[in-house]
Amino acid sequence: MSKEEVLEKLRRSFLSYDEEATRKAAAEALAAGVDPLEAVSVLTETIRELGEKFSKMEIFLPDLMLAADAMRAGLTVLKPELMKRKAETRTLGKILIGVVKGDIHDIGKTILVTMLEAEGFEVIDLGKDVPIRKFVEEAQTHNPDIIAASALMTTTRPEQRGLIEYLKHLGFRDKYKVMVGGGAVTSQYAEEIGADGYGENAPEAVEVAKKLISK
Amino acid sequence: MSRSRVWELWRRAETGPLCPEREFDLKRFYPAVKRLVKEYDITYDPETVIPTDNTLIDDVFKAGIDLLTEVGVLCPDTEKIIQLEEREVKESLATLSGEMTVGEGKDACLLKHRKMEDHEPARVFAGPSGNPISEEMAIPIYQSCAQEPTVDLLMYGTPTTIAGMVSKDGSPMEMYAEVANVRWLREAARRAGRPGMFIIGSGAVGVAPAILASLVENGYRKTDGIQLAGLPQLKIPYFELCKAEFCIEYGCRGWVTSPAYIGGLPGGPEAAAVTEVAECIAANLVFRTPWVCVDIHDLLYPPGTSRRDVMSMVNLVTAALAKHTKLIVSTLCDRVYAGCCTDMAFYEFAVAALGAAVAGGDPMSGCCREGRYTDYVTGMEGRCTGEIAKSVTGMRRVDANDIAKAILAKYEDRLPPKGKPPIGKEFRECYNPKTVTPNKEYVELYGKIKKELEDMGISYKF
């Protein structure tokens, strides 16, 4: 198979959201002597296209989640080879994200995670019901560019304020950009608590994240 | 439902097949709903806001039952599946009486299962629908809703502060805020001259505040209700089952909302409709309540509920449940994009009320500005919802659909992301909080919109 054919097979395997097929196609690409950076580009460009389709509702959240799983599968094969060659994959930035303590409504966060990944961000997803201390400890471990905290309920959004205050107290506030969002949050509230960014919905939050990274 | 049946469902949550949440979503639920939509050939027609095709209504119902019995319900706490058999589902639906009394004394209200194009008037909810309110405006806001003659049921809001402190999940402030909240609701109903009016609350708080607010003096009565909720999709967490258990033991009503998201885990609008049928039937069985709420959102632009696809699917599910069950069905098209005292907010509530009432449901008026901003709710939205819902009894679906489309045309171009809904006013800017009366501008605007809606074909009885 030519290089183009190998990469096309990788793309098609990925578009079928099949983890095993994507892993296999990535391995075949390496075996055929394809530059791992090129193979990674196929995956990132394709998932970006999927992200655009999702924002037009041409595909749906599970498709994007399945694609993200398939992408991770492909990267497990490609990344060690990249490291051997000391090549670096480019990401738009690293985001640590979670739903605040007391809140288990994570559908909005799940959309944002998949859309951010599709855009090329590296995302560390802490899940739901995440205490402030956990956000901070994980931030110290992963050193993200942005910490993003979501809250759906009026009674859980004070945790976002608490997170910002905690970071300030520890002297880490300037180290990370903080984004907030969720059904109970407004731009007014985000400003009031001193957040750096706010997205009313997932597509807007992605754009805000891009802007924050480029600052 | 007998206690042994309840225990059996709990047992399944502990001993059912293990299924991690992501696997449940992507490998079990999504392929099933996708396949069923295809098998039943269910398609969304944007021209049909209020469903007229009975075959489609039947198919959505059947697909919903198939989905529930095939996929089951996940308990996220144990990550085990509560499997449900078709026989159990049918038995549970067959035992419904179709009637339920809520509230007490002269203000008691008989809720009845409604059919499509029903001649019995719909019952109407009003209130902030769990959305933020300030402690200063809580009583006037609640009173403004309770005093509307076409409003039957009073819905809670969530105080952002209590005694000036932030009401935060799991804190004593939240406990105290919930107690204060029920007393504000009760006081508002009393000031409106309806002391026995049905109140629903405790949806947006933990289990402990919900229990405390029922046990204190002037708290939730046995004739009131507590909101219970499932998680998307087909997931019921233990803490909500704890609230349901409290409802059973205390003797109050449980009212369930389990939202389905268009574009979310189900997929397109059709899949969201099939999912919501399954959610409502699951709610009846697992939460043991005959009172469910059809709740659908657009994933990319939640929590607003007045988009065409959202309303069309809410009406389709309502019709399916109205035709095939005796559930008491309310509809949660309760968060409009525009602010109070704007033409757009009235149009948004008007389509929701019309659709729900004709499809066989009881509509709810809720919050303006999507419920994101504090105090963006007034009794005038309840008036708009109530007067329409009670005026369109017996209207044919085909006629209602034409009117709904005409109203949608009045505001769809102002919906986000392309449009910009008017911000309007918050409660204290369009009501006198002391006299609890709407200002002249608001009353005149309502009169103007009412005239327009009359010209479109709504024959007001009020």
XYZ file of C-alpha atoms in Angstrom:
677
model
C 0.000 0.000 0.000
C 1.186 3.508 -0.755
C 1.589 6.033 2.056
C -1.615 7.748 0.942
C -3.512 4.469 1.014
C -2.201 3.629 4.476
C -3.213 7.026 5.828
C -6.607 6.791 4.138
C -7.139 3.420 5.819
C -6.289 5.023 9.150
C -8.761 7.812 8.469
C -11.519 5.383 7.508
C -10.894 3.159 10.515
C -11.059 6.222 12.725
C -14.272 7.435 11.094
C -15.885 4.073 11.853
C -15.190 4.911 15.538
C -13.640 1.476 15.883
C -10.928 1.517 18.552
C -9.368 -1.780 17.544
C -9.390 -0.977 13.826
C -7.852 2.460 14.491
C -5.151 0.940 16.681
C -4.408 -1.626 13.976
C -4.378 0.955 11.173
C -2.002 3.142 13.192
C 0.328 0.176 13.689
C 0.169 -0.602 9.972
C 1.036 3.001 9.179
C 4.129 2.795 11.363
C 5.088 -0.563 9.862
C 4.786 0.978 6.384
C 7.284 3.639 7.409
C 4.843 6.511 7.668
C 6.058 9.429 9.790
C 4.103 9.151 13.093
C 3.553 12.914 13.040
C 1.703 12.583 9.751
C -0.422 9.780 11.139
C -1.286 11.861 14.201
C -2.220 14.768 11.922
C -4.702 12.543 10.111
C -6.392 11.787 13.422
C -6.408 15.368 14.703
C -7.639 16.843 11.429
C -10.385 14.253 11.170
C -11.592 14.792 14.702
C -11.604 18.542 14.070
C -13.885 17.922 11.068
C -16.111 15.810 13.298
C -16.215 18.629 15.832
C -17.453 20.998 13.151
C -20.103 18.497 12.093
C -21.198 18.199 15.716
C -21.565 21.956 16.113
C -23.907 21.850 13.092
C -25.709 18.832 14.614
C -24.805 16.674 11.632
C -23.443 14.120 14.096
C -24.264 13.756 17.784
C -22.520 13.621 21.132
C -22.049 9.811 21.247
C -20.403 9.908 17.803
C -17.934 12.444 19.083
C -17.338 10.466 22.286
C -16.756 7.273 20.281
C -14.399 9.161 17.975
C -12.487 10.463 20.987
C -12.113 6.881 22.257
C -10.881 5.708 18.835
C -8.441 8.608 18.691
C -7.010 7.733 22.082
C -6.603 4.133 20.864
C -4.681 5.307 17.794
C -2.495 7.611 19.852
C -1.473 4.820 22.230
C 0.265 3.241 19.226
C 1.633 6.436 17.676
C 2.823 8.349 20.742
C 5.626 5.955 21.865
C 7.065 6.171 18.352
C 6.892 9.961 18.440
C 8.715 9.947 21.770
C 11.409 7.659 20.380
C 11.979 10.178 17.617
C 11.729 12.987 20.141
C 9.064 14.581 18.015
C 6.342 16.472 19.806
C 2.674 16.467 19.000
C 1.237 19.925 19.044
C -1.796 20.611 21.151
C -3.604 23.899 21.476
C -3.097 23.726 25.228
C -3.895 21.686 28.299
C -7.213 21.987 30.139
C -8.126 20.471 33.470
C -11.902 20.202 33.743
C -14.520 18.974 36.179
C -18.002 19.463 37.592
C -17.838 21.028 41.039
C -18.527 19.267 44.327
C -22.168 18.478 45.040
C -23.094 18.519 41.355
C -23.507 15.350 39.328
C -24.937 16.975 36.198
C -22.103 16.341 33.777
C -23.695 16.295 30.334
C -22.532 19.860 29.560
C -19.016 19.070 30.733
C -18.988 15.895 28.613
C -19.870 17.870 25.485
C -17.195 20.430 26.215
C -14.543 17.764 26.823
C -15.244 16.102 23.490
C -15.380 19.421 21.618
C -12.123 20.598 23.198
C -10.428 17.332 22.275
C -11.766 17.647 18.765
C -10.260 21.111 18.547
C -6.860 19.780 19.568
C -6.698 20.551 23.273
C -5.265 18.050 25.719
C -7.991 17.533 28.293
C -7.735 16.074 31.774
C -11.264 15.219 32.820
C -11.783 14.973 36.577
C -15.417 13.931 36.187
C -18.221 15.154 38.447
C -18.621 16.040 42.131
C -15.032 17.285 42.259
C -13.881 19.016 45.493
C -11.869 22.233 45.204
C -8.809 20.595 46.705
C -8.877 17.918 44.022
C -8.941 20.568 41.268
C -5.885 22.209 42.825
C -3.942 18.992 43.488
C -4.539 17.761 39.955
C -3.544 21.146 38.571
C -0.234 20.897 40.424
C 0.320 17.425 38.963
C -0.667 18.167 35.366
C 0.219 21.837 35.109
C -2.662 22.820 32.782
C -3.028 26.161 31.017
C -6.689 26.383 32.017
C -8.762 25.042 34.883
C -12.430 24.772 33.875
C -15.173 24.272 36.469
C -18.808 23.548 35.612
C -21.917 23.935 37.821
C -25.538 23.345 36.905
C -27.196 24.283 40.143
C -27.588 27.615 41.889
C -26.473 25.925 45.116
C -23.301 24.443 43.598
C -21.993 27.422 41.662
C -20.465 28.967 44.847
C -17.837 26.227 44.514
C -16.499 28.068 41.459
C -15.926 31.163 43.548
C -14.345 28.928 46.212
C -11.933 27.477 43.661
C -10.725 30.912 42.604
C -10.318 32.010 46.219
C -8.399 28.825 47.053
C -6.029 29.355 44.137
C -5.479 32.936 45.252
C -4.767 31.845 48.816
C -2.158 29.344 47.675
C -0.558 31.928 45.420
C -1.428 29.932 42.281
C -4.047 32.215 40.820
C -1.762 33.675 38.158
C -0.435 30.273 37.217
C -3.686 29.113 35.594
C -6.513 30.688 33.661
C -9.869 29.788 35.199
C -12.977 29.218 33.099
C -16.468 28.688 34.486
C -19.716 27.562 32.915
C -22.891 25.521 33.395
C -26.622 26.091 33.490
C -26.560 28.235 36.637
C -23.712 30.479 35.549
C -23.818 33.782 33.668
C -21.134 36.086 32.272
C -22.087 38.516 35.021
C -21.436 35.892 37.695
C -18.173 34.821 36.068
C -16.973 38.399 36.165
C -18.143 38.858 39.752
C -16.101 35.904 41.023
C -13.025 36.881 39.013
C -12.991 34.087 36.420
C -10.893 34.623 33.294
C -13.418 33.139 30.912
C -17.028 32.013 30.573
C -18.863 30.141 27.863
C -22.652 30.224 27.670
C -22.603 26.965 25.728
C -20.004 24.426 24.612
C -19.136 25.969 21.215
C -18.687 29.359 22.854
C -16.565 27.849 25.630
C -14.218 26.319 23.043
C -13.705 29.735 21.462
C -13.114 31.320 24.865
C -10.529 28.638 25.688
C -8.707 29.337 22.430
C -8.616 33.046 23.204
C -7.352 32.459 26.741
C -4.551 30.226 25.473
C -3.449 32.758 22.880
C -3.173 35.546 25.477
C -46.721 -0.692 44.074
C -46.148 -3.213 46.806
C -43.144 -2.926 49.104
C -41.757 -6.243 47.836
C -41.692 -4.861 44.270
C -39.833 -1.800 45.478
C -37.286 -3.970 47.244
C -36.893 -5.996 44.087
C -35.949 -2.855 42.107
C -33.436 -1.831 44.783
C -32.031 -5.367 44.733
C -31.486 -5.097 40.983
C -29.591 -1.834 41.493
C -27.197 -3.820 43.695
C -27.076 -7.158 41.885
C -27.914 -6.368 38.235
C -25.368 -6.669 35.423
C -22.343 -4.422 35.957
C -22.012 -1.753 33.277
C -19.652 1.232 33.607
C -21.409 4.500 32.750
C -19.529 5.208 29.502
C -20.168 1.662 28.310
C -23.851 2.051 29.159
C -24.041 5.320 27.187
C -22.068 4.350 24.115
C -22.347 0.595 23.775
C -25.754 -0.163 25.226
C -28.023 2.873 25.066
C -26.919 4.736 21.915
C -26.906 1.792 19.460
C -30.313 0.665 20.764
C -32.055 4.014 20.381
C -30.451 4.581 16.983
C -31.656 1.189 15.770
C -35.195 1.641 17.133
C -35.620 5.039 15.454
C -34.660 3.356 12.174
C -36.791 0.259 12.736
C -39.898 2.285 13.496
C -39.021 4.792 10.769
C -39.558 7.762 13.065
C -38.774 11.056 11.385
C -38.956 14.626 12.563
C -40.858 17.037 10.351
C -40.154 20.662 11.334
C -43.591 21.606 9.957
C -45.265 19.491 12.625
C -44.962 21.252 15.954
C -48.071 19.584 17.371
C -48.292 15.971 16.186
C -51.170 15.014 13.932
C -49.957 11.643 12.678
C -51.369 8.945 14.985
C -49.119 6.244 13.546
C -46.072 8.311 14.433
C -47.429 8.826 17.938
C -47.983 5.060 18.322
C -44.524 4.246 17.002
C -42.753 6.665 19.329
C -44.546 5.059 22.263
C -43.750 1.499 21.164
C -40.118 2.384 20.478
C -39.866 3.975 23.938
C -41.130 0.805 25.619
C -38.754 -1.322 23.528
C -35.864 0.937 24.466
C -36.604 0.760 28.169
C -37.036 -3.008 28.271
C -33.959 -3.607 26.116
C -31.576 -1.178 27.809
C -32.923 -0.921 31.371
C -32.014 1.840 33.814
C -28.507 2.399 35.142
C -27.902 3.094 38.810
C -24.784 5.313 38.556
C -23.882 4.701 42.210
C -23.382 0.969 41.678
C -22.965 1.081 37.871
C -25.420 -1.806 37.703
C -28.397 -2.121 35.431
C -31.930 -2.292 36.779
C -33.416 -4.484 34.070
C -37.131 -4.102 33.470
C -39.375 -6.607 31.788
C -42.160 -5.631 29.415
C -44.639 -7.404 31.687
C -43.597 -5.219 34.638
C -43.849 -2.049 32.577
C -47.310 -2.951 31.326
C -48.491 -3.967 34.792
C -47.303 -0.697 36.261
C -49.075 1.324 33.569
C -52.223 -0.775 33.852
C -52.622 0.022 37.547
C -52.710 3.789 37.039
C -55.984 5.420 38.019
C -55.418 8.565 35.958
C -56.431 10.854 38.802
C -54.727 12.473 41.745
C -55.729 15.188 44.190
C -53.130 17.708 45.271
C -53.351 20.690 47.589
C -55.958 20.860 50.316
C -59.199 22.356 51.556
C -60.965 24.696 49.158
C -57.733 24.927 47.145
C -57.456 21.193 46.508
C -56.970 20.457 42.838
C -57.896 17.289 40.993
C -55.258 16.396 38.431
C -56.556 14.155 35.700
C -54.859 12.247 32.958
C -55.601 14.158 29.778
C -56.053 12.959 26.227
C -55.072 14.680 23.002
C -57.571 17.421 22.063
C -59.109 16.919 25.504
C -62.166 18.961 26.473
C -61.073 18.935 30.126
C -58.963 22.017 30.813
C -55.261 21.603 31.504
C -53.862 22.301 34.952
C -51.228 25.004 34.944
C -47.985 25.349 36.925
C -46.319 28.695 37.529
C -43.242 29.753 39.417
C -39.490 29.989 38.950
C -39.132 26.289 38.160
C -36.087 25.767 40.352
C -34.260 28.772 38.961
C -32.553 31.526 40.975
C -34.543 34.054 42.984
C -33.406 36.570 45.578
C -34.593 36.247 49.150
C -35.903 39.821 49.001
C -38.189 39.140 46.027
C -39.122 35.528 46.787
C -42.529 36.156 48.393
C -43.699 38.800 45.868
C -42.592 36.591 42.955
C -44.371 33.533 44.350
C -47.440 35.603 45.180
C -47.549 37.080 41.676
C -47.823 33.524 40.360
C -50.199 32.171 43.025
C -52.696 35.008 42.597
C -53.252 34.318 38.889
C -56.711 32.704 38.609
C -55.689 30.373 35.767
C -52.663 29.064 37.670
C -53.361 25.891 39.659
C -49.996 24.755 41.006
C -47.128 26.717 42.506
C -43.548 25.842 41.654
C -40.444 26.627 43.713
C -37.366 28.688 42.906
C -33.883 28.456 44.383
C -32.833 31.302 46.697
C -29.324 32.473 45.840
C -28.728 33.739 49.370
C -30.215 33.301 52.810
C -29.790 36.008 55.459
C -27.315 37.516 53.018
C -25.160 34.370 52.919
C -24.681 32.308 49.794
C -26.888 29.224 49.817
C -24.407 26.492 49.028
C -24.879 22.782 48.448
C -24.343 20.672 51.553
C -24.125 23.673 53.900
C -26.355 24.671 56.841
C -27.296 27.685 54.705
C -28.850 25.326 52.165
C -30.789 23.549 54.924
C -32.065 26.839 56.290
C -32.753 28.259 52.811
C -34.956 25.289 51.973
C -36.956 25.738 55.177
C -37.275 29.473 54.505
C -38.211 28.770 50.908
C -41.180 26.559 51.723
C -42.394 29.124 54.244
C -42.137 31.867 51.593
C -44.112 29.705 49.180
C -46.739 29.029 51.834
C -46.937 32.698 52.831
C -47.267 33.753 49.189
C -50.123 31.280 48.656
C -51.807 32.570 51.830
C -51.468 36.207 50.705
C -52.958 35.203 47.352
C -55.972 33.850 49.252
C -55.122 30.241 48.424
C -53.652 28.773 51.632
C -54.182 25.182 50.546
C -52.660 25.639 47.111
C -50.419 22.804 45.964
C -46.709 23.587 46.202
C -43.896 21.665 44.619
C -40.351 22.048 45.898
C -37.027 20.585 46.945
C -35.886 19.703 43.440
C -32.599 21.541 43.430
C -31.408 20.579 46.905
C -29.996 17.546 48.675
C -31.968 14.882 50.506
C -31.503 16.356 53.998
C -32.885 19.835 53.197
C -35.844 18.221 51.396
C -36.684 16.147 54.466
C -36.155 18.996 56.911
C -38.378 21.333 54.891
C -41.186 18.797 55.184
C -40.833 18.152 58.886
C -40.778 21.746 60.162
C -43.852 23.745 61.045
C -45.329 25.362 57.911
C -43.191 23.077 55.801
C -44.203 20.920 52.839
C -47.449 19.144 53.591
C -48.497 15.666 52.640
C -50.695 17.341 50.045
C -47.650 19.051 48.481
C -44.983 17.521 46.274
C -41.265 17.046 45.847
C -39.442 17.144 42.541
C -37.492 13.998 41.694
C -35.096 13.725 38.775
C -33.389 11.171 36.603
C -30.077 11.804 34.879
C -29.470 11.668 31.148
C -29.981 9.092 29.864
C -31.961 6.426 31.670
C -29.979 6.815 34.892
C -31.434 7.099 38.355
C -29.039 7.935 41.192
C -29.518 6.690 44.732
C -30.013 10.139 46.233
C -33.059 10.664 44.033
C -34.370 7.245 45.039
C -33.869 8.348 48.650
C -36.083 11.369 47.966
C -38.651 9.085 46.319
C -38.587 6.845 49.371
C -39.174 9.879 51.552
C -42.197 10.835 49.403
C -43.665 7.366 49.874
C -43.119 7.236 53.632
C -44.116 10.834 54.263
C -47.080 10.539 51.959
C -46.478 13.516 49.677
C -46.427 13.531 45.874
C -43.366 12.842 43.769
C -43.144 14.625 40.429
C -40.415 13.443 38.089
C -38.343 15.239 35.480
C -35.826 13.221 33.467
C -34.550 15.330 30.591
C -33.572 14.004 27.173
C -31.131 16.033 25.082
C -31.487 16.535 21.340
C -27.996 16.102 19.919
C -26.876 14.509 23.172
C -26.579 10.843 24.063
C -29.769 9.848 22.189
C -28.841 11.570 18.913
C -31.331 13.572 16.834
C -34.786 14.899 17.770
C -36.555 11.615 17.005
C -34.196 9.666 19.254
C -34.652 12.230 22.022
C -38.430 11.698 21.776
C -38.125 7.909 21.988
C -35.742 8.314 24.924
C -38.077 10.672 26.749
C -40.953 8.188 26.444
C -38.660 5.583 28.027
C -37.593 8.078 30.712
C -41.203 8.843 31.680
C -42.210 5.187 31.826
C -39.085 4.392 33.863
C -39.954 7.248 36.206
C -43.388 5.765 36.819
C -41.949 2.374 37.602
C -38.763 3.164 39.508
C -39.859 6.336 41.315
C -43.356 4.892 41.913
C -45.282 7.979 40.860
C -48.072 8.474 38.328
C -46.972 12.063 37.706
C -44.251 12.674 35.147
C -42.910 15.605 33.269
C -41.862 15.651 29.628
C -38.553 17.480 29.560
C -36.445 17.839 26.408
C -33.571 20.220 25.703
C -31.337 21.142 22.832
C -27.844 20.058 23.815
C -25.964 22.918 22.211
C -28.266 25.664 23.402
C -29.718 24.605 26.740
C -31.418 25.363 29.006
C -33.856 27.354 26.829
C -36.858 25.280 25.798
C -38.659 27.298 23.132
C -36.855 26.077 20.029
C -38.977 24.402 17.362
C -37.349 20.974 17.595
C -37.577 20.930 21.390
C -41.259 21.894 21.473
C -42.175 19.526 18.645
C -40.610 16.585 20.440
C -42.120 17.559 23.805
C -45.544 17.639 22.164
C -44.936 14.325 20.404
C -43.955 12.578 23.647
C -46.861 14.184 25.508
C -49.252 12.909 22.838
C -47.722 9.418 22.978
C -48.164 9.236 26.756
C -51.641 10.780 26.524
C -52.757 8.216 23.965
C -51.246 5.099 25.478
C -51.112 5.533 29.247
C -53.028 7.031 32.134
C -50.015 8.946 33.402
C -50.580 12.521 34.499
C -48.269 14.380 32.180
C -46.886 17.850 32.583
C -44.592 19.543 30.097
C -41.494 21.449 30.968
C -41.200 24.022 28.171
C -40.511 26.390 30.992
C -37.381 28.365 30.170
C -37.703 30.982 27.498
C -34.807 32.913 26.020
C -36.231 36.435 26.232
C -36.538 38.469 29.408
C -39.780 39.362 31.226
C -41.962 42.103 29.789
C -41.050 41.397 26.173
C -43.182 40.304 23.253
C -40.821 37.421 22.565
C -41.219 35.865 26.041
C -45.010 35.912 25.632
C -44.759 34.270 22.210
C -42.403 31.612 23.593
C -44.731 30.751 26.481
C -47.749 30.871 24.160
C -46.447 28.142 21.819
C -45.492 25.979 24.796
C -48.911 26.336 26.447
C -50.824 25.711 23.241
C -48.796 22.634 22.309
C -48.932 21.063 25.755
C -52.654 21.610 26.263
C -53.679 20.244 22.856
C -51.238 17.308 22.963
C -52.680 16.152 26.311
C -50.405 17.669 28.936
C -50.409 20.253 31.693
C -48.087 23.152 30.845
C -45.711 24.954 33.109
C -44.669 28.558 32.850
C -41.253 29.063 34.319
C -38.422 31.495 33.905
C -37.302 34.077 31.419
C -33.699 34.449 30.200
C -33.371 30.657 30.373
C -33.539 30.704 34.157
C -29.903 31.797 34.337
C -30.516 35.217 35.865
C -31.918 35.943 39.299
C -35.550 37.139 39.552
C -36.408 36.853 35.855
C -39.851 35.445 36.536
C -43.268 37.005 37.151
C -46.897 35.966 37.414
C -47.639 37.466 33.986
C -45.959 34.511 32.293
C -48.248 32.259 34.341
C -51.207 34.323 33.158
C -50.149 33.959 29.524
C -49.674 30.190 29.910
C -52.851 29.644 31.937
C -55.198 31.687 29.782
C -54.064 29.955 26.616
C -53.966 26.433 28.065
C -57.490 26.748 29.452
C -58.870 28.402 26.327
C -57.776 25.842 23.764
C -59.607 22.825 25.229
C -60.897 20.602 22.475
C -58.935 22.394 19.758
C -57.989 20.122 16.876
C -54.288 19.352 16.619
C -54.136 20.343 12.987
C -55.529 23.802 13.780
C -53.271 24.209 16.797
C -50.274 23.291 14.666
C -50.994 26.120 12.229
C -51.274 28.602 15.095
C -48.086 27.286 16.720
C -46.137 27.776 13.505
C -47.484 31.297 13.118
C -46.366 32.163 16.657
C -42.948 30.565 16.147
C -42.472 32.784 13.097
C -42.745 35.768 15.421
C -39.557 34.948 17.319
C -37.465 32.173 15.803
C -35.094 34.595 14.085
C -34.289 36.080 17.498
C -33.133 32.778 19.010
C -29.425 32.200 19.678
C -26.885 31.657 18.233
C -27.843 33.853 15.269
C -30.373 36.058 16.989
C -30.257 38.024 20.194
C -33.302 37.651 22.457
C -34.362 40.853 24.234
C -33.123 41.069 27.832
C -36.359 42.612 29.074
C -36.826 43.289 32.731
C -36.498 41.461 36.036
C -39.364 41.192 38.515
C -38.883 44.445 40.423
C -38.595 46.403 37.160
C -41.980 45.347 35.843
C -43.968 44.649 39.040
C -44.568 46.728 42.125
C -43.202 44.320 44.766
C -45.307 45.894 47.522
C -48.667 45.683 45.788
C -47.597 42.701 43.666
C -49.117 44.191 40.539
C -47.623 44.393 37.066
C -46.833 47.874 35.778
C -48.803 49.585 33.045
C -46.249 48.798 30.338
C -46.415 45.081 31.121
C -50.224 44.965 31.203
C -50.486 46.891 27.945
C -47.918 44.688 26.259
C -49.828 41.583 27.346
C -53.057 43.053 25.976
C -51.404 43.729 22.638
C -49.941 40.219 22.371
C -53.250 38.669 23.437
C -55.011 40.531 20.632
C -52.412 39.260 18.138
C -52.842 35.690 19.357
C -56.602 36.063 19.109
C -56.199 37.144 15.501
C -54.085 34.038 14.925
C -56.937 31.796 16.063
C -56.891 31.479 19.869
C -60.398 32.121 21.237
C -59.707 33.338 24.738
C -62.166 32.423 27.483
C -60.584 34.906 29.872
